[in-house]
Short mmCIF file of C-alpha atoms in Angstrom, two decimals:
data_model
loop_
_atom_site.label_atom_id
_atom_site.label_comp_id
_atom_site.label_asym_id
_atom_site.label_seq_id
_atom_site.Cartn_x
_atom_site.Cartn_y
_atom_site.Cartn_z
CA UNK B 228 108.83 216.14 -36.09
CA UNK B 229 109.89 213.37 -38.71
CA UNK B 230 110.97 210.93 -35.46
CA UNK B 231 107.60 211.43 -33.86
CA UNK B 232 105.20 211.54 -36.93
CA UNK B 233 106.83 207.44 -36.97
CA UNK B 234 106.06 207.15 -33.08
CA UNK B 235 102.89 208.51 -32.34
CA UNK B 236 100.37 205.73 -32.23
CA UNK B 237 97.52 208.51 -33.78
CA UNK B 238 100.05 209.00 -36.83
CA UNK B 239 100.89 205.58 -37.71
CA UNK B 240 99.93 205.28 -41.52
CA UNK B 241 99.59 208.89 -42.53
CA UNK B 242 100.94 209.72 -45.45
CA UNK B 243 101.59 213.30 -44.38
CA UNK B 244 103.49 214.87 -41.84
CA UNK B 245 102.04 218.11 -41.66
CA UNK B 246 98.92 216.04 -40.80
CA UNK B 247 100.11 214.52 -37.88
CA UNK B 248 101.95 217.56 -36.55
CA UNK B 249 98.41 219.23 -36.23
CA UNK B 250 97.17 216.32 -34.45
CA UNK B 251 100.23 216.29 -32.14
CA UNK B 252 99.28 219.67 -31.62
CA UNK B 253 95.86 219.53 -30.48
CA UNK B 254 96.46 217.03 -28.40
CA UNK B 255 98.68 219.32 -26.14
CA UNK B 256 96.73 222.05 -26.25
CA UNK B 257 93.67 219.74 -25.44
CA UNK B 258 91.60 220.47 -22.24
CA UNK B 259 91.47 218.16 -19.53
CA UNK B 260 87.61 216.56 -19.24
CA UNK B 261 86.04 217.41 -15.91
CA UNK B 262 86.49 213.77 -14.14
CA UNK B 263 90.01 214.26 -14.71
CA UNK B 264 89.86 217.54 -12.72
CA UNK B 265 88.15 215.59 -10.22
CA UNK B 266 90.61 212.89 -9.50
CA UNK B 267 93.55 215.39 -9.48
CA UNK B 268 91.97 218.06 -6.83
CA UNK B 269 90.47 215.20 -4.65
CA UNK B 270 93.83 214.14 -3.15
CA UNK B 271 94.43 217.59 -2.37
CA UNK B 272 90.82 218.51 -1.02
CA UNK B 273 90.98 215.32 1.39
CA UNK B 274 93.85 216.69 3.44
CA UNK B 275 92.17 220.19 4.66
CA UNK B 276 88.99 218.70 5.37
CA UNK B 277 90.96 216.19 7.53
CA UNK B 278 92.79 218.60 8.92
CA UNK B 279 89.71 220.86 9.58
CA UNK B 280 87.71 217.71 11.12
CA UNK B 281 90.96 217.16 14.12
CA UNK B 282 90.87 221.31 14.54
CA UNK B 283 86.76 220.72 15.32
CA UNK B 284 87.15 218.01 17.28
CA UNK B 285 90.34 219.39 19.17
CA UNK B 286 88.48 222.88 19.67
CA UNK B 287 85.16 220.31 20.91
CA UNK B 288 87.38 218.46 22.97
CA UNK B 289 89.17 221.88 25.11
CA UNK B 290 85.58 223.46 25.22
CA UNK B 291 84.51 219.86 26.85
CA UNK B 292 87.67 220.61 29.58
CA UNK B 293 86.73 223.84 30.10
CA UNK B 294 83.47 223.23 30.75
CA UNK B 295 84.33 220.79 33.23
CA UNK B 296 87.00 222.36 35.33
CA UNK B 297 84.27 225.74 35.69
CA UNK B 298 81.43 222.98 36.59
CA UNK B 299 83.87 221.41 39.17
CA UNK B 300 84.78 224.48 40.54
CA UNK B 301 81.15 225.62 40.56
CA UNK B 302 80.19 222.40 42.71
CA UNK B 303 83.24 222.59 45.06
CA UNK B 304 81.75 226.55 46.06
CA UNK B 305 78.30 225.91 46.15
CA UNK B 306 78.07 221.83 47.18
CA UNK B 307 77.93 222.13 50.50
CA UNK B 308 75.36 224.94 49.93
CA UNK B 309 73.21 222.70 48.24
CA UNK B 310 73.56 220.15 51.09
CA UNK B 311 72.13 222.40 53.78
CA UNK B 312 68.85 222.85 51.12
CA UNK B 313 68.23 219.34 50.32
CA UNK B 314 68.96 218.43 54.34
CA UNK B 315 68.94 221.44 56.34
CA UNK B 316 71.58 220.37 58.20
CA UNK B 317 73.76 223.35 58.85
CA UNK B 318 76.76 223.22 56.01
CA UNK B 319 77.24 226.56 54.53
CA UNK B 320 79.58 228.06 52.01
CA UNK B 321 83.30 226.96 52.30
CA UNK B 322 84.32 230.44 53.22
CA UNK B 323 82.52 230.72 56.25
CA UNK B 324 83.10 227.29 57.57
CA UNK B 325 82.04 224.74 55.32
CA UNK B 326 80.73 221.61 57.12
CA UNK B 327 81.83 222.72 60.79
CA UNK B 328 78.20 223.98 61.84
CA UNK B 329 76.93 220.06 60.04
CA UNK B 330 74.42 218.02 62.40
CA UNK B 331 77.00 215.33 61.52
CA UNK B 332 79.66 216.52 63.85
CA UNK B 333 76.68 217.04 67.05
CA UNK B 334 77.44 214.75 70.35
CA UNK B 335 73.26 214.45 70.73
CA UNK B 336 71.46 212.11 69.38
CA UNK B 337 69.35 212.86 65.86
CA UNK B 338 69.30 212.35 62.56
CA UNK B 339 72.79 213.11 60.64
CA UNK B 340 72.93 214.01 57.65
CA UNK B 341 73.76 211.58 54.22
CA UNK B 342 75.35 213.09 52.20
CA UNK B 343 77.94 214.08 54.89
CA UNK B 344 78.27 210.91 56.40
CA UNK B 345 78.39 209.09 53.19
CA UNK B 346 81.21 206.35 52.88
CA UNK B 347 83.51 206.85 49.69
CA UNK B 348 82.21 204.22 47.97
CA UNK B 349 78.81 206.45 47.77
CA UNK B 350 80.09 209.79 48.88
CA UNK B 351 81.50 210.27 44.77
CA UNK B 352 77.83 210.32 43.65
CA UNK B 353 77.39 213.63 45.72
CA UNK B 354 80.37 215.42 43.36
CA UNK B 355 81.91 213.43 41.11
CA UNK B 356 78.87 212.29 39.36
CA UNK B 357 76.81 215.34 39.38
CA UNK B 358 80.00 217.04 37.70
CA UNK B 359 80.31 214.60 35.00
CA UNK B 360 76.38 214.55 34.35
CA UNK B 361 77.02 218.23 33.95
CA UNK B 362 79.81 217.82 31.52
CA UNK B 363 77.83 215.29 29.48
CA UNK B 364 74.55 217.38 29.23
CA UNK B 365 77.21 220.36 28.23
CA UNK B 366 78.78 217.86 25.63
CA UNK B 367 75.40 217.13 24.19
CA UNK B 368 74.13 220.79 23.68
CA UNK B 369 77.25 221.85 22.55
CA UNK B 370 76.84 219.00 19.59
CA UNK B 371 73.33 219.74 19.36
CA UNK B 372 73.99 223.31 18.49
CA UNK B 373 76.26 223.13 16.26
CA UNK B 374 74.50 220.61 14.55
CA UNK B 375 71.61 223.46 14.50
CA UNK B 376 73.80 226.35 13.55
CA UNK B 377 72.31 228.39 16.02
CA UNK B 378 73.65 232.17 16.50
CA UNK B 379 76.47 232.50 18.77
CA UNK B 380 74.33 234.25 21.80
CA UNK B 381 71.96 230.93 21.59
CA UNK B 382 75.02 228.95 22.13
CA UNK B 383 76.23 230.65 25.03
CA UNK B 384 72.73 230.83 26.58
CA UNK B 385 72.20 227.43 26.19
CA UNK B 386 75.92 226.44 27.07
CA UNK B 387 75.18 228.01 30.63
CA UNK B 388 71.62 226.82 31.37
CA UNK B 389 71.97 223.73 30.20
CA UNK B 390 74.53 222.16 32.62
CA UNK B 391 73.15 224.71 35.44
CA UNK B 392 69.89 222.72 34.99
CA UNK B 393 71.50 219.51 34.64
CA UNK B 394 73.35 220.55 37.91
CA UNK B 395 69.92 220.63 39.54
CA UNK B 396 68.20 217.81 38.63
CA UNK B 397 70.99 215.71 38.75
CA UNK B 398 71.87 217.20 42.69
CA UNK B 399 68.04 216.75 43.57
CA UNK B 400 68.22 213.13 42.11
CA UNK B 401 71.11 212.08 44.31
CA UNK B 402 69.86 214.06 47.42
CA UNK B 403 66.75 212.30 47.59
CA UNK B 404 68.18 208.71 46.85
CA UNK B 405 70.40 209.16 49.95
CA UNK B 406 67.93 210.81 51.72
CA UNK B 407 65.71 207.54 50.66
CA UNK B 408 68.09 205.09 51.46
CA UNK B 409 69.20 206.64 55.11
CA UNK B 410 65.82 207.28 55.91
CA UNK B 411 66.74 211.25 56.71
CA UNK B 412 63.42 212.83 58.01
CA UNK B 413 64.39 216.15 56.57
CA UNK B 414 64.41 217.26 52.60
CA UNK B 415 64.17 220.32 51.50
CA UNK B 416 61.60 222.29 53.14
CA UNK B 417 59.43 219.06 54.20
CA UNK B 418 59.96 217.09 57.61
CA UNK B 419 61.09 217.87 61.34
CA UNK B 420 64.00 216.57 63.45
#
């Protein structure tokens, strides 16, 4: 004690050793102030939420795939489905012979339908573009509710409907743009050969 009662800066000029052997004392048995807790967690804190913020985004990011492999595969079985309703033109599930039975392929003359004829330049706005219209309205409900906190059955409801209604607005937009632009007599339910 006699070599730090000379060093210690708080003992310098006591007469008494005793004295600055208490003081030594209390400062190691001192409790750190609260912004000193602060600083020393904070480095560790950082990390996890980090950490935490990649798993979100990561988990976002394979929901986001998912979602747009069972979209894709929902437009490849029901796309030329949806072609026959927008321009009754005899395309039916892929099963049971796709585009075979298509006004396209006739030898008479008559109207032929666009989406089936479309060139590839304009023939990915019939799948490619409805899918990832899907995917994006998916994306933004998915963000939306979990920016809500909505219940998990709210999610899932929404997580199908959404993109299922996306699918059909988007599909209707397209259908009648070609059907527009070819000047197709037939949509939907409307118009004759």
């Amino acid at each position: 004690t006699q070599s730090t009662w000379g060093l210690h800066s708080s003992c310098r000029g006591m007469q008494d050793a005793t004295e600055c052997e208490r003081l030594l004392a209390d400062d190691e048995n001192a409790v750190p102030s609260p912004a000193s807790e602060e600083t020393s967690t904070l480095p560790q804190s950082q990390p996890k939420s980090r950490r935490d913020g990649m798993i979100r985004t990561a988990w976002f990011f394979a929901r986001l795939l998912t979602a747009g492999i069972i979209i894709y595969f929902f437009d490849d079985t029901i796309h030329n489905k949806m072609c026959n309703f927008w321009f009754r033109c005899g395309c039916t599930w892929n099963w049971a012979g796709s585009w075979d039975r298509c006004n396209v392929h006739r030898t008479t003359p008559g109207p032929r339908c666009p989406w089936c004829m479309a060139k590839p330049r304009s023939a990915w706005t019939t799948n490619i573009f409805i899918v990832l219209c899907c995917t994006a309205v998916f994306a933004a409900q998915d963000l939306g509710m979990a920016r809500l906190r909505k219940g998990l059955r709210w999610r899932v409801v929404t997580a199908i409907c959404a993109p299922l209604v996306a699918y059909v607005v988007v599909s209707f937009s397209v259908a009648l743009s070609f059907k527009i632009a070819a000047g197709y007599p037939m949509f939907m339910w409307f118009g004759d050969e």
